[in-house]
PDB file of N, CA and C in Angstrom:
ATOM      1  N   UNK Y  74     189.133 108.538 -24.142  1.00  0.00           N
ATOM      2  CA  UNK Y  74     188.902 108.974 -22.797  1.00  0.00           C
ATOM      3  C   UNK Y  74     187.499 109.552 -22.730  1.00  0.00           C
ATOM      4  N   UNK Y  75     186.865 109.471 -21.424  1.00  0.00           N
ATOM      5  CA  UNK Y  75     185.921 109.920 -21.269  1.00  0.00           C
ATOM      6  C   UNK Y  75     185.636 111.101 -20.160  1.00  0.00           C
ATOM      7  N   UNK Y  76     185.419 111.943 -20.404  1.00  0.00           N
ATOM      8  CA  UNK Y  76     184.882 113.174 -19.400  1.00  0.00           C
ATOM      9  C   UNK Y  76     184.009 112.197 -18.406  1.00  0.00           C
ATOM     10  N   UNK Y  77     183.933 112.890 -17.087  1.00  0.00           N
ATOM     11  CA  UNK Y  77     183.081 112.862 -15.747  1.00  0.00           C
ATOM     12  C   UNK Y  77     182.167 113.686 -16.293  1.00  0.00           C
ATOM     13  N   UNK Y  78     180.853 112.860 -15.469  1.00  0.00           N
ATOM     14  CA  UNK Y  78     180.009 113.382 -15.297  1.00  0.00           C
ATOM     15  C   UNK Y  78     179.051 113.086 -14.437  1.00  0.00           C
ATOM     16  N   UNK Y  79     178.084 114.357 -14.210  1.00  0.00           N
ATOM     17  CA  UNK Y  79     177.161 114.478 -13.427  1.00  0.00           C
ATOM     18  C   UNK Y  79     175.944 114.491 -13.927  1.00  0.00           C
ATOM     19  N   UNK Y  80     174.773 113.906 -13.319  1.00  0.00           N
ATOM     20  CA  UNK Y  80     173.101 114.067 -14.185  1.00  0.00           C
ATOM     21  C   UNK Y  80     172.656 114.785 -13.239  1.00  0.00           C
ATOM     22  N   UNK Y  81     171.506 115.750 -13.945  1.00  0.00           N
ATOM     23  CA  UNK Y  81     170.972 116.055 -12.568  1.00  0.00           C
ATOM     24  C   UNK Y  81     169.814 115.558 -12.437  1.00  0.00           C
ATOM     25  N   UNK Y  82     169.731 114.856 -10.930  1.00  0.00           N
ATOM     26  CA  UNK Y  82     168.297 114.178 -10.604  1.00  0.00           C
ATOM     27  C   UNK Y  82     167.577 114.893  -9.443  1.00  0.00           C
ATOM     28  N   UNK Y  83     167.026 114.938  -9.371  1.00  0.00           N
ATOM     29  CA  UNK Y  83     165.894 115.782  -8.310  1.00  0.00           C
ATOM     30  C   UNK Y  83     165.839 114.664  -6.967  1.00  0.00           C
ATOM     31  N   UNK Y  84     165.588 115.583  -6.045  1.00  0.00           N
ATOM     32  CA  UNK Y  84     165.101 114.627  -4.967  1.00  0.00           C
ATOM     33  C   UNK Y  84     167.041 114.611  -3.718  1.00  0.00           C
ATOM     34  N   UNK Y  85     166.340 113.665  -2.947  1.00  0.00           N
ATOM     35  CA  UNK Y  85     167.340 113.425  -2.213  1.00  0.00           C
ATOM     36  C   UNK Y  85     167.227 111.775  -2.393  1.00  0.00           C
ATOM     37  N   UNK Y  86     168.548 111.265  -2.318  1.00  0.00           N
ATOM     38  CA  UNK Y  86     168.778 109.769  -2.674  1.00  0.00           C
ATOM     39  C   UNK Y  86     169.788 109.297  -1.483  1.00  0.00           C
ATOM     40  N   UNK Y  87     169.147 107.758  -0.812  1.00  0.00           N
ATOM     41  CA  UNK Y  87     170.311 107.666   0.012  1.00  0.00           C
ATOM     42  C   UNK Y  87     171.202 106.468  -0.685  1.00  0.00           C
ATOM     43  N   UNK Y  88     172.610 106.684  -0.239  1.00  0.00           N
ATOM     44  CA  UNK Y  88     173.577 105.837  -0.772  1.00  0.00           C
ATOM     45  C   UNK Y  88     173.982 104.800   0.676  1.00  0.00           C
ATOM     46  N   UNK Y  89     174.516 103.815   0.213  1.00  0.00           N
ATOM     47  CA  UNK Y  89     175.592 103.026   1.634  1.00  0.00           C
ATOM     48  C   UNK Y  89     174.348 102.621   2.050  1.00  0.00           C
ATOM     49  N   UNK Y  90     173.141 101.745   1.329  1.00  0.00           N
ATOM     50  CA  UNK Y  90     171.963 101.346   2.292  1.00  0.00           C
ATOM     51  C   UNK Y  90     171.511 102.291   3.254  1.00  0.00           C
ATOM     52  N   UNK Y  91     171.354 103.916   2.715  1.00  0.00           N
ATOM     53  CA  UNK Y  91     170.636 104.826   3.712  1.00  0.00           C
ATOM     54  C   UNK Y  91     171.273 105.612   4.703  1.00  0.00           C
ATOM     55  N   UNK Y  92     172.581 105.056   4.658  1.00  0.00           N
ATOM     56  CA  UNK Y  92     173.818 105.555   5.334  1.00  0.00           C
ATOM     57  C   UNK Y  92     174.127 107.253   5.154  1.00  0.00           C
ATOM     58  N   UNK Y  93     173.756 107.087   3.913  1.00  0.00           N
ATOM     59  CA  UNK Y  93     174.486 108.800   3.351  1.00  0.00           C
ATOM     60  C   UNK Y  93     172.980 109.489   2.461  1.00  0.00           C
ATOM     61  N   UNK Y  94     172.415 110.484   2.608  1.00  0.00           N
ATOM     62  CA  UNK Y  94     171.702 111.523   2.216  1.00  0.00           C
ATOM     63  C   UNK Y  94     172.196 112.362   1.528  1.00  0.00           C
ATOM     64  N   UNK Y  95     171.886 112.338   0.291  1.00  0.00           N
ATOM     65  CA  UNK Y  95     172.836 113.168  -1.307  1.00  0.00           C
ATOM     66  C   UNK Y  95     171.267 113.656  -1.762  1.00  0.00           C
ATOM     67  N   UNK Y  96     171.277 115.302  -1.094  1.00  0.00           N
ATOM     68  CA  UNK Y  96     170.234 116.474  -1.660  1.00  0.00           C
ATOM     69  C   UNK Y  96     171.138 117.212  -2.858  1.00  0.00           C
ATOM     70  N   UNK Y  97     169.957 118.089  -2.784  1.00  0.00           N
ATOM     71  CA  UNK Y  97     170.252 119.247  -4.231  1.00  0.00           C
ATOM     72  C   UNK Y  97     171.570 120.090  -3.800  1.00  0.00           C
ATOM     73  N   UNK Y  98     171.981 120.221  -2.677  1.00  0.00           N
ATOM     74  CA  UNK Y  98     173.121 121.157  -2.217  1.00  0.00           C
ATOM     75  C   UNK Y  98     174.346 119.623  -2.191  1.00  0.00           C
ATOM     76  N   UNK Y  99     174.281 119.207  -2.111  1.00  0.00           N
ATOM     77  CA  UNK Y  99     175.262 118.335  -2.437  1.00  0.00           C
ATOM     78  C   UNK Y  99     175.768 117.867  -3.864  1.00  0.00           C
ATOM     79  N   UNK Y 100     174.755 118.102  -4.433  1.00  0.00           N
ATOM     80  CA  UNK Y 100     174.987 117.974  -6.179  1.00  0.00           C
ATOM     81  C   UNK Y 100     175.507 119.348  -6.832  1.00  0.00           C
ATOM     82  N   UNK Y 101     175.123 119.899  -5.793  1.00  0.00           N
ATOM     83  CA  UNK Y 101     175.573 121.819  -6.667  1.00  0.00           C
ATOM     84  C   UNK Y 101     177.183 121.544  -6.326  1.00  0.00           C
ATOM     85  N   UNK Y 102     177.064 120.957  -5.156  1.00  0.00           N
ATOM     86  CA  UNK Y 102     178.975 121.387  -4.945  1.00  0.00           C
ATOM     87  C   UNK Y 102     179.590 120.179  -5.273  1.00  0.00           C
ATOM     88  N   UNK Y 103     178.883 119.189  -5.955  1.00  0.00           N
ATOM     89  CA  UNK Y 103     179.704 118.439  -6.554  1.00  0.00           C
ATOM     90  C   UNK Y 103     179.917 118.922  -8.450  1.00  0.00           C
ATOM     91  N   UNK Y 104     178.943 119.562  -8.635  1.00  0.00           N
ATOM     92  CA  UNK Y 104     179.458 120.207 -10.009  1.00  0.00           C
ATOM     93  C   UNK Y 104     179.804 121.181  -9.538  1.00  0.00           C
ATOM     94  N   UNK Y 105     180.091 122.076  -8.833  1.00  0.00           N
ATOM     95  CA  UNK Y 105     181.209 123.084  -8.948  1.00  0.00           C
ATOM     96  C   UNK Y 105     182.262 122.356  -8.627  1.00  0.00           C
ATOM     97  N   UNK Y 106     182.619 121.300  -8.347  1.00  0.00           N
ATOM     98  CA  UNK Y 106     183.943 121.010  -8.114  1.00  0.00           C
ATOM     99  C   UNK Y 106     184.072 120.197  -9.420  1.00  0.00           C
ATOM    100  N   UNK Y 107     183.362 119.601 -10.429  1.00  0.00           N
ATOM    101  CA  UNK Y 107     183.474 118.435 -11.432  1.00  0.00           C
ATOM    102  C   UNK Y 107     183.563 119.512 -12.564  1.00  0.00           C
ATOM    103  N   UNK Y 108     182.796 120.458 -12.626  1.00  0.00           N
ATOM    104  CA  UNK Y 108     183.398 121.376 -13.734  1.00  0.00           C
ATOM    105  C   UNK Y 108     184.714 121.792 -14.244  1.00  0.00           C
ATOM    106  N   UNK Y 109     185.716 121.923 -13.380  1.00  0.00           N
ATOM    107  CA  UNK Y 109     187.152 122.166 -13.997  1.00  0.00           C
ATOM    108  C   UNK Y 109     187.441 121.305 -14.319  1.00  0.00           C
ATOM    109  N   UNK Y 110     187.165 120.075 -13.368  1.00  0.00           N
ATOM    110  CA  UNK Y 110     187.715 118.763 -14.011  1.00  0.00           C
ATOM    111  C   UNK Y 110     187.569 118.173 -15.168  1.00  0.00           C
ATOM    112  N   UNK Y 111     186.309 118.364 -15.928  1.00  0.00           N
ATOM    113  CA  UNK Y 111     185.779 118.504 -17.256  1.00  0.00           C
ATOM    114  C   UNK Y 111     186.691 119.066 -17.973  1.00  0.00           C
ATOM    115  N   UNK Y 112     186.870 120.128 -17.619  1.00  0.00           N
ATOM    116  CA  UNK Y 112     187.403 121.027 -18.753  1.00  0.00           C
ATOM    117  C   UNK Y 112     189.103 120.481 -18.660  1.00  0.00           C
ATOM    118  N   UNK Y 113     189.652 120.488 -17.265  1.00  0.00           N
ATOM    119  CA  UNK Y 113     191.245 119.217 -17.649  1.00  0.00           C
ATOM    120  C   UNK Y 113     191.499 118.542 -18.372  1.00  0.00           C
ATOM    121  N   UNK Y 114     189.903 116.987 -18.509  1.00  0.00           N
ATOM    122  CA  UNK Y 114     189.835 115.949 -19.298  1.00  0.00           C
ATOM    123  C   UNK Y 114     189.964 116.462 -20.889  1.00  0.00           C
ATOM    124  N   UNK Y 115     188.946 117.682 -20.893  1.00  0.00           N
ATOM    125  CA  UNK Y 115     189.398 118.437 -22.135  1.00  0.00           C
ATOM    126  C   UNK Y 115     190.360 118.675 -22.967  1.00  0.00           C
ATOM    127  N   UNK Y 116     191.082 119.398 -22.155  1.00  0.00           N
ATOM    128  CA  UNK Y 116     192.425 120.108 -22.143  1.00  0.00           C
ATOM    129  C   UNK Y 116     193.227 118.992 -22.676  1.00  0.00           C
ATOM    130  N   UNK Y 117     193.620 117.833 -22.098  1.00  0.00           N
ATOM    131  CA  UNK Y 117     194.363 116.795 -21.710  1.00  0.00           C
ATOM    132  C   UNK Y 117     194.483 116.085 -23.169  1.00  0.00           C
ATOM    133  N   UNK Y 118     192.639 115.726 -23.698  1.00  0.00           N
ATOM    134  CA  UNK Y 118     192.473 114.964 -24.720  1.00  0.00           C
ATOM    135  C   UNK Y 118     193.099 115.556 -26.011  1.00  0.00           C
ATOM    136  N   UNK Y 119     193.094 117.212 -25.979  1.00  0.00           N
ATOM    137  CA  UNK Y 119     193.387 117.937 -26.918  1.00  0.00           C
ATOM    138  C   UNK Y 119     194.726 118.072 -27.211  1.00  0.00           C
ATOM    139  N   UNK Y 120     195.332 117.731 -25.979  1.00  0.00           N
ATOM    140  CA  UNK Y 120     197.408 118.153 -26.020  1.00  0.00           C
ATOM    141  C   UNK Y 120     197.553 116.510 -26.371  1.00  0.00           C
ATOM    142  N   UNK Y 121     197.087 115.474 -26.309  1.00  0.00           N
ATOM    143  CA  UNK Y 121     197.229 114.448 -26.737  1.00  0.00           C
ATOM    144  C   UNK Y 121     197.141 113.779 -27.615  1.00  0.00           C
ATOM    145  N   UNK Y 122     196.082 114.434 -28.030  1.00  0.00           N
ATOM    146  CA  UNK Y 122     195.086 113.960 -29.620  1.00  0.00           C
ATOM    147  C   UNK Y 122     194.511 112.608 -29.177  1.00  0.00           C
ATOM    148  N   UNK Y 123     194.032 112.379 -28.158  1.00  0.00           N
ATOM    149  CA  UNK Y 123     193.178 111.612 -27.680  1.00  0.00           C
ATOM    150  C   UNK Y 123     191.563 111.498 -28.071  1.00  0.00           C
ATOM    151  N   UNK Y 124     191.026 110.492 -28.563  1.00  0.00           N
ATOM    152  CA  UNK Y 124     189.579 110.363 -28.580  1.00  0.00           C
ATOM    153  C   UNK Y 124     188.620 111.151 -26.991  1.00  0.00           C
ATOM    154  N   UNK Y 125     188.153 112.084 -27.333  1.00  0.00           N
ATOM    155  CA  UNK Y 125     186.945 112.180 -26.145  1.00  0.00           C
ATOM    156  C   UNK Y 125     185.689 111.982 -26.293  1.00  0.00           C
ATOM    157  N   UNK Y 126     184.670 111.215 -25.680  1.00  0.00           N
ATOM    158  CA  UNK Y 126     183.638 111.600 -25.349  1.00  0.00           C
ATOM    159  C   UNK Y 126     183.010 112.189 -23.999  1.00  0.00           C
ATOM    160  N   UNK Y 127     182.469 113.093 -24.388  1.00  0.00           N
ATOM    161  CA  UNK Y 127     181.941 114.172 -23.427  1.00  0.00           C
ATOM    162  C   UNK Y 127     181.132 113.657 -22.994  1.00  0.00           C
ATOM    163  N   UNK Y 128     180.854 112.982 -22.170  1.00  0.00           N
ATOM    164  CA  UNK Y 128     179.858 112.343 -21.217  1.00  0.00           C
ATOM    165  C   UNK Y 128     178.961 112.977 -20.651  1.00  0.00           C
ATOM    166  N   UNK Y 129     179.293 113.742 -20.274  1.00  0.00           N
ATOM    167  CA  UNK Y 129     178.830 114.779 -19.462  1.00  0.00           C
ATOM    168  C   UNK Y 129     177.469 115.372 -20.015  1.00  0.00           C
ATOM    169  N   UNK Y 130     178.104 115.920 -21.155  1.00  0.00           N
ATOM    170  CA  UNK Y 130     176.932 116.427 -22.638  1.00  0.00           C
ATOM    171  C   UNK Y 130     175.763 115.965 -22.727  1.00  0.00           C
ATOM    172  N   UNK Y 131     176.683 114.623 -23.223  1.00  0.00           N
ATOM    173  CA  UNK Y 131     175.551 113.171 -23.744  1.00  0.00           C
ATOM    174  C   UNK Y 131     174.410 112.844 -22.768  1.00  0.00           C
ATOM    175  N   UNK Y 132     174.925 112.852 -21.004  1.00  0.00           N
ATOM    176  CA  UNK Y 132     173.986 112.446 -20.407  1.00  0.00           C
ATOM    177  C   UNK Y 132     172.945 113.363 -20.303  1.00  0.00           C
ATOM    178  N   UNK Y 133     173.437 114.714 -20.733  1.00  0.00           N
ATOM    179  CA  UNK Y 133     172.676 116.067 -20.165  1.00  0.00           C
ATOM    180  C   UNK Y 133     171.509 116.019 -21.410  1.00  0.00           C
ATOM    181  N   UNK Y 134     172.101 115.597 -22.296  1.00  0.00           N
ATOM    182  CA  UNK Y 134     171.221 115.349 -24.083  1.00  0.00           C
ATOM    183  C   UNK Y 134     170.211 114.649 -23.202  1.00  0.00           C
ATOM    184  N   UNK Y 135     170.770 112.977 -23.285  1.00  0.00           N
ATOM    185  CA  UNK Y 135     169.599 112.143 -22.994  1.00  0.00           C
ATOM    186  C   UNK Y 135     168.639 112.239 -22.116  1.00  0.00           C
ATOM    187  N   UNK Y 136     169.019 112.502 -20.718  1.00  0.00           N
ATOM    188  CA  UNK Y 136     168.106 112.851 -19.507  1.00  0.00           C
ATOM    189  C   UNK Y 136     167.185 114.090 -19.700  1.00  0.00           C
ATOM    190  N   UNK Y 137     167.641 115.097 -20.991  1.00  0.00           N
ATOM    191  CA  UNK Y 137     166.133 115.486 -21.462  1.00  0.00           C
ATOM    192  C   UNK Y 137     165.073 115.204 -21.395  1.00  0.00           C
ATOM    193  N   UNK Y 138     165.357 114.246 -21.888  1.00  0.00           N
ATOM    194  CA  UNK Y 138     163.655 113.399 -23.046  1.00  0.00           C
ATOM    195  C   UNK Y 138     163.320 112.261 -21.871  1.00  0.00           C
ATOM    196  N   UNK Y 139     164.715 111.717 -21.084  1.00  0.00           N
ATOM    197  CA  UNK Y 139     164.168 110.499 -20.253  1.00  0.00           C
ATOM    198  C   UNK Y 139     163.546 111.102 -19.023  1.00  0.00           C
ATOM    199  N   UNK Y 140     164.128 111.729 -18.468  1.00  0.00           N
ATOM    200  CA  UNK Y 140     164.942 111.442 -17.273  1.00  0.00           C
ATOM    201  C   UNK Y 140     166.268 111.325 -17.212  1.00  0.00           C
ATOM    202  N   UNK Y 141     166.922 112.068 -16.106  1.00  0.00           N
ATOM    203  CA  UNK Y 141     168.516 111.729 -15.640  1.00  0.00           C
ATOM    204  C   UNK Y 141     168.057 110.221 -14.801  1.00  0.00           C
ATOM    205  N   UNK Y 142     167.767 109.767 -13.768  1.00  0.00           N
ATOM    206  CA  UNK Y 142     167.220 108.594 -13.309  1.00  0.00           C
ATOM    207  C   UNK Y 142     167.050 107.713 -13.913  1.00  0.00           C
ATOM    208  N   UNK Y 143     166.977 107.537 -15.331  1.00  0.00           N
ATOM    209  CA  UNK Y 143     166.739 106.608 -16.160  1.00  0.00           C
ATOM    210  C   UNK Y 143     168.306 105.555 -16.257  1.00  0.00           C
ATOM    211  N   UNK Y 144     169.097 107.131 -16.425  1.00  0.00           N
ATOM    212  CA  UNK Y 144     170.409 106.596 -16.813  1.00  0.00           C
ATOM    213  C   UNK Y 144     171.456 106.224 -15.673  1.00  0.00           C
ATOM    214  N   UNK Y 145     170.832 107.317 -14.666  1.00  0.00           N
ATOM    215  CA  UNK Y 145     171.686 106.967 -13.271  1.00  0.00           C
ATOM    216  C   UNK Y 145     170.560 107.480 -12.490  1.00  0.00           C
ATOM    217  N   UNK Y 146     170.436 106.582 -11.362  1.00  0.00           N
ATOM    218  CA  UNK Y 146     169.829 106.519 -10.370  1.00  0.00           C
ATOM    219  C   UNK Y 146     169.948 107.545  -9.465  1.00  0.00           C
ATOM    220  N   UNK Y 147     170.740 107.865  -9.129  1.00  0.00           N
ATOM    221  CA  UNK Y 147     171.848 108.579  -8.347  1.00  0.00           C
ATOM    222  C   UNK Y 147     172.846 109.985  -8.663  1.00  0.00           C
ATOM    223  N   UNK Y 148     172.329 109.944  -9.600  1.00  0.00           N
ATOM    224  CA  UNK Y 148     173.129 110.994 -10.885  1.00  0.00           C
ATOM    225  C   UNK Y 148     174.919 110.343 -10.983  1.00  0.00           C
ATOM    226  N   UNK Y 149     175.385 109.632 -10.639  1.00  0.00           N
ATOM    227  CA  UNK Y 149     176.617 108.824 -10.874  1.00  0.00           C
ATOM    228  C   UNK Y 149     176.776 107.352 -11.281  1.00  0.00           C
ATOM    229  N   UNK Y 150     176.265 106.751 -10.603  1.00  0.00           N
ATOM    230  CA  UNK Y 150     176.022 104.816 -10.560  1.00  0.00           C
ATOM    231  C   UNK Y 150     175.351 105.169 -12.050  1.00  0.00           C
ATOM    232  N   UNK Y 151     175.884 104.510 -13.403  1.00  0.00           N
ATOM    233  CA  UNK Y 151     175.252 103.997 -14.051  1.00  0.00           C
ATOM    234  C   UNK Y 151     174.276 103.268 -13.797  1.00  0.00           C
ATOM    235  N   UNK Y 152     172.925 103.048 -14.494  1.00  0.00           N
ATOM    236  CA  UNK Y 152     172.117 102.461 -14.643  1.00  0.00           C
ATOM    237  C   UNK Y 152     172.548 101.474 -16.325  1.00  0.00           C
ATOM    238  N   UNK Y 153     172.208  99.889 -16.000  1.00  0.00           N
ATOM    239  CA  UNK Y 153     172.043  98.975 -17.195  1.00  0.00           C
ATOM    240  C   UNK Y 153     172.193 100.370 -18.317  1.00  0.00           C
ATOM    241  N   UNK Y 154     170.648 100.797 -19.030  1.00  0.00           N
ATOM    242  CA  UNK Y 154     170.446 101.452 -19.291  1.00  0.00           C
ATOM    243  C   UNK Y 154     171.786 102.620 -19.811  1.00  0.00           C
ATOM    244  N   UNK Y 155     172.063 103.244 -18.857  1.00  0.00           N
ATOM    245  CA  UNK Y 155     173.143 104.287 -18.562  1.00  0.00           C
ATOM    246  C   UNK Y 155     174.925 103.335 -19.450  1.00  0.00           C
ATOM    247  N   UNK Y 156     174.923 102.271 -19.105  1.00  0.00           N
ATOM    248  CA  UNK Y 156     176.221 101.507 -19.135  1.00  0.00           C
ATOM    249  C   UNK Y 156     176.133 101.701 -20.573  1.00  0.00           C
ATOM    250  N   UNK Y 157     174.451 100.978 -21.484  1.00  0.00           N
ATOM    251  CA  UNK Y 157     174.836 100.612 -22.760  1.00  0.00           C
ATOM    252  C   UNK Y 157     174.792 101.705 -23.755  1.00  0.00           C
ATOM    253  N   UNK Y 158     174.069 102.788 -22.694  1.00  0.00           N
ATOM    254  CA  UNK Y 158     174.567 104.444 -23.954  1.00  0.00           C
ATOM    255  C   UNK Y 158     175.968 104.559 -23.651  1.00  0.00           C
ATOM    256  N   UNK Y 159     176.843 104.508 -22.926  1.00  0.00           N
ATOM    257  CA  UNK Y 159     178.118 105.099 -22.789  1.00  0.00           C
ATOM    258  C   UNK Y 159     179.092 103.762 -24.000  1.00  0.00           C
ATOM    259  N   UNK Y 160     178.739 103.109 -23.442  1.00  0.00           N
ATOM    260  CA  UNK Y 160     179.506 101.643 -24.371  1.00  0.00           C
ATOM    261  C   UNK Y 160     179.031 102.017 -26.053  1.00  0.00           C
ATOM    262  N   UNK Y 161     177.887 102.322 -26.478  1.00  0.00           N
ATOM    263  CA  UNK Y 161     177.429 102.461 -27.610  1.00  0.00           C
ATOM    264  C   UNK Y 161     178.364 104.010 -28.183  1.00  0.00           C
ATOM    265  N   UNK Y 162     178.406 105.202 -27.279  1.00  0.00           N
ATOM    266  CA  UNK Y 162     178.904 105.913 -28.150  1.00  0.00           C
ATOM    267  C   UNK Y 162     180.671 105.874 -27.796  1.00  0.00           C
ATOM    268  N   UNK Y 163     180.708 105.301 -26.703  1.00  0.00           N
ATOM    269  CA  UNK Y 163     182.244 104.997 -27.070  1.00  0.00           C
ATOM    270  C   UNK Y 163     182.849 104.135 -28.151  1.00  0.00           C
ATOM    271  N   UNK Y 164     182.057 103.289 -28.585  1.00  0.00           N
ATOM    272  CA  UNK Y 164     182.173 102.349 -29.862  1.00  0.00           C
ATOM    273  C   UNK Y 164     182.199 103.412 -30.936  1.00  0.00           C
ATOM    274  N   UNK Y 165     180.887 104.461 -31.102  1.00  0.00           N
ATOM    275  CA  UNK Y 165     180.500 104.957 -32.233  1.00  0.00           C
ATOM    276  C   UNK Y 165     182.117 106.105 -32.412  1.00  0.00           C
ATOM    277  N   UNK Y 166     182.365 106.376 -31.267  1.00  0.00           N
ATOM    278  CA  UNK Y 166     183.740 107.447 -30.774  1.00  0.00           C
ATOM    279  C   UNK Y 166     185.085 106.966 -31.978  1.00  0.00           C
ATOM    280  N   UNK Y 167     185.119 105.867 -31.173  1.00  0.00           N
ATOM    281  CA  UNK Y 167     186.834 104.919 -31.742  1.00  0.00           C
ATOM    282  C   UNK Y 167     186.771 103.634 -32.823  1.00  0.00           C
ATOM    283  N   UNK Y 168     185.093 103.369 -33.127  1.00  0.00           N
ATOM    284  CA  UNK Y 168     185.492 102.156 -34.123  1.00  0.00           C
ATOM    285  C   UNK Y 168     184.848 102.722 -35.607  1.00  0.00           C
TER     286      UNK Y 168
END
């Protein structure tokens, strides 16, 4: 299983072809609301003995050094990019 997550990207981005305007106050209250949920996926993997990767972490690692934008555009929509780090450490996770 994999934790949700959020990147944080700067700026305002529109979604729906321009339809929808996603600023910095829209990303704050989407991690205050994605934070417990994190910690559920947590919870969940642990009463299960389920594989996790923390996604969440990982993207927060990588978008260091890149950019969050690198990996998601949007701080959600994977980017190419974004798809083959998550596929790579979910491999490195369970095989």
């Amino acid at each position: 299983m994999a934790s949700p997550f959020l990147l944080p990207i700067h700026g305002v981005v529109e979604a729906g072809a321009g339809v929808v305007r996603i600023g910095e106050e829209e990303r704050k209250e989407w991690r205050t609301d994605l934070d417990p949920k994190i910690q559920v996926v947590r919870e969940l993997a642990g009463k299960y003995g389920a594989p996790l990767l923390a996604a969440d972490g990982m993207f927060t690692e990588l978008a260091a050094t890149t950019g969050p934008e690198y990996w998601a555009a949007d701080g959600v929509h994977l980017t190419p990019a974004g798809h083959a780090a998550l596929a790579a450490a979910w491999l490195r996770l369970v095989v």
